[in-house]
Amino acid sequence: MLTLENVAVFYGQVPAIHDVNAAFEAGTVNFVVGPNGAGKSTLLLAIAGAVRARNGVVILDGKHISGLNSEDIVALGCSLVPEGRQVFARLTVAENLQIGLIAGRTKGAGRGDLEQVLSHFPILRSRYRQLAGTLSGGEQQQLSIARALLTRPKLMLIDEPSLGLAPLVVDGVYEVLARLRDEGLTMIVVEQQTTRVKKIGDTVTVLRDGNVSFFRSTSEIVDYGELEKAYFGFNN
Ligand code: ATP
């Protein structure tokens, strides 16, 4: 579904990611993990068209999407749930969701989509007319995921969904992601920690210093110590 070939992104003269090659299949949950500053967010931003790759190509379902703007990439079915949620604090929950509906540019998208998405997030239904900025962190995370879902993505990019949330709240967010996986949504999930990989991941990629240092299907991982070693850079 998604292929990256030799992707590099620079901020000024400094490479944030370089020579990144990866392939993610339809219907899978793919974790990208790595320490602070490894380039995880940059990788998602490059796929989503929010930063421009200096080198390399990104191919979504056979179509080259590197170089397209982010609005067009959303309309092609790839939606980003950004780090730190990025909900529109001064707009209501309903208005935030409306933005997702519009961004997807899908003909006929409307009430039915809203109902379906809200069925995953009952709390958003009860907060529907509330300003998004007054929601708790966990509720904002749900809103951010719901907004992305309303674009009808086939691929969803989710940047650190557990950031700043209490463990129980994180469990709730991951329950939703597991349900979406069961419905067949393809996901790339960035996390700093590896704790969730085993439970719902189909593959795991470790990024270190802007480059892929480890990639495995979780079904092939016999010893999770391997993953930890790659994460901490002890595999060389
Ligand atoms: P974290 O887990 O801390 O969010 P990350 O793995 O997502 O980190 P990125 O945010 O992609 O890493 O950052 C990769 C590198 O690029 C870092 O060295 C960071 O300082 C740098 N960087 C990120 N955004 C910018 C920017 N807008 N301008 C300049 N440098 C940047």
Short mmCIF file of N, CA and C in Angstrom, two decimals, residues 5-10 15-20 42 46 52-57 210:
data_model
loop_
_atom_site.label_atom_id
_atom_site.label_comp_id
_atom_site.label_asym_id
_atom_site.label_seq_id
_atom_site.Cartn_x
_atom_site.Cartn_y
_atom_site.Cartn_z
N GLU A 5 11.04 5.08 -0.87
CA GLU A 5 12.32 4.73 -1.49
C GLU A 5 13.31 5.87 -1.30
N ASN A 6 14.33 5.59 -0.54
CA ASN A 6 15.46 6.54 -0.35
C ASN A 6 14.99 7.93 0.08
N VAL A 7 14.04 7.98 0.97
CA VAL A 7 13.47 9.29 1.34
C VAL A 7 14.41 10.04 2.29
N ALA A 8 14.62 11.29 1.97
CA ALA A 8 15.43 12.17 2.83
C ALA A 8 14.72 13.50 3.01
N VAL A 9 14.73 13.98 4.24
CA VAL A 9 14.19 15.31 4.54
C VAL A 9 15.25 16.09 5.30
N PHE A 10 15.49 17.30 4.84
CA PHE A 10 16.46 18.17 5.51
C PHE A 10 15.72 19.36 6.11
N PRO A 15 20.14 16.85 7.84
CA PRO A 15 19.17 15.80 7.51
C PRO A 15 18.44 15.32 8.76
N ALA A 16 17.10 15.32 8.68
CA ALA A 16 16.32 14.77 9.81
C ALA A 16 16.08 13.29 9.57
N ILE A 17 15.85 12.92 8.29
CA ILE A 17 15.83 11.51 7.91
C ILE A 17 16.58 11.39 6.57
N HIS A 18 17.17 10.23 6.36
CA HIS A 18 17.91 10.04 5.11
C HIS A 18 17.89 8.57 4.71
N ASP A 19 17.86 8.33 3.41
CA ASP A 19 17.90 6.96 2.87
C ASP A 19 16.88 6.03 3.52
N VAL A 20 15.68 6.54 3.75
CA VAL A 20 14.66 5.70 4.38
C VAL A 20 13.94 4.88 3.31
N THR A 42 9.08 13.49 11.49
CA THR A 42 9.46 13.97 10.16
C THR A 42 9.05 12.96 9.09
N ALA A 46 6.54 13.79 6.11
CA ALA A 46 6.96 13.65 4.71
C ALA A 46 5.94 12.82 3.93
N ARG A 52 8.55 18.64 2.72
CA ARG A 52 8.92 18.14 1.40
C ARG A 52 10.19 17.29 1.49
N ALA A 53 10.15 16.13 0.87
CA ALA A 53 11.35 15.30 0.82
C ALA A 53 12.35 15.90 -0.16
N ARG A 54 13.61 15.96 0.26
CA ARG A 54 14.63 16.47 -0.67
C ARG A 54 14.99 15.39 -1.69
N ASN A 55 15.04 14.16 -1.22
CA ASN A 55 15.31 13.03 -2.12
C ASN A 55 14.27 11.95 -1.90
N GLY A 56 14.16 11.07 -2.89
CA GLY A 56 13.38 9.86 -2.73
C GLY A 56 11.93 10.03 -3.14
N VAL A 57 11.21 8.91 -3.10
CA VAL A 57 9.81 8.92 -3.50
C VAL A 57 8.94 8.21 -2.47
N GLY A 210 17.67 9.19 12.11
CA GLY A 210 17.10 9.50 10.80
C GLY A 210 17.11 8.36 9.81
#
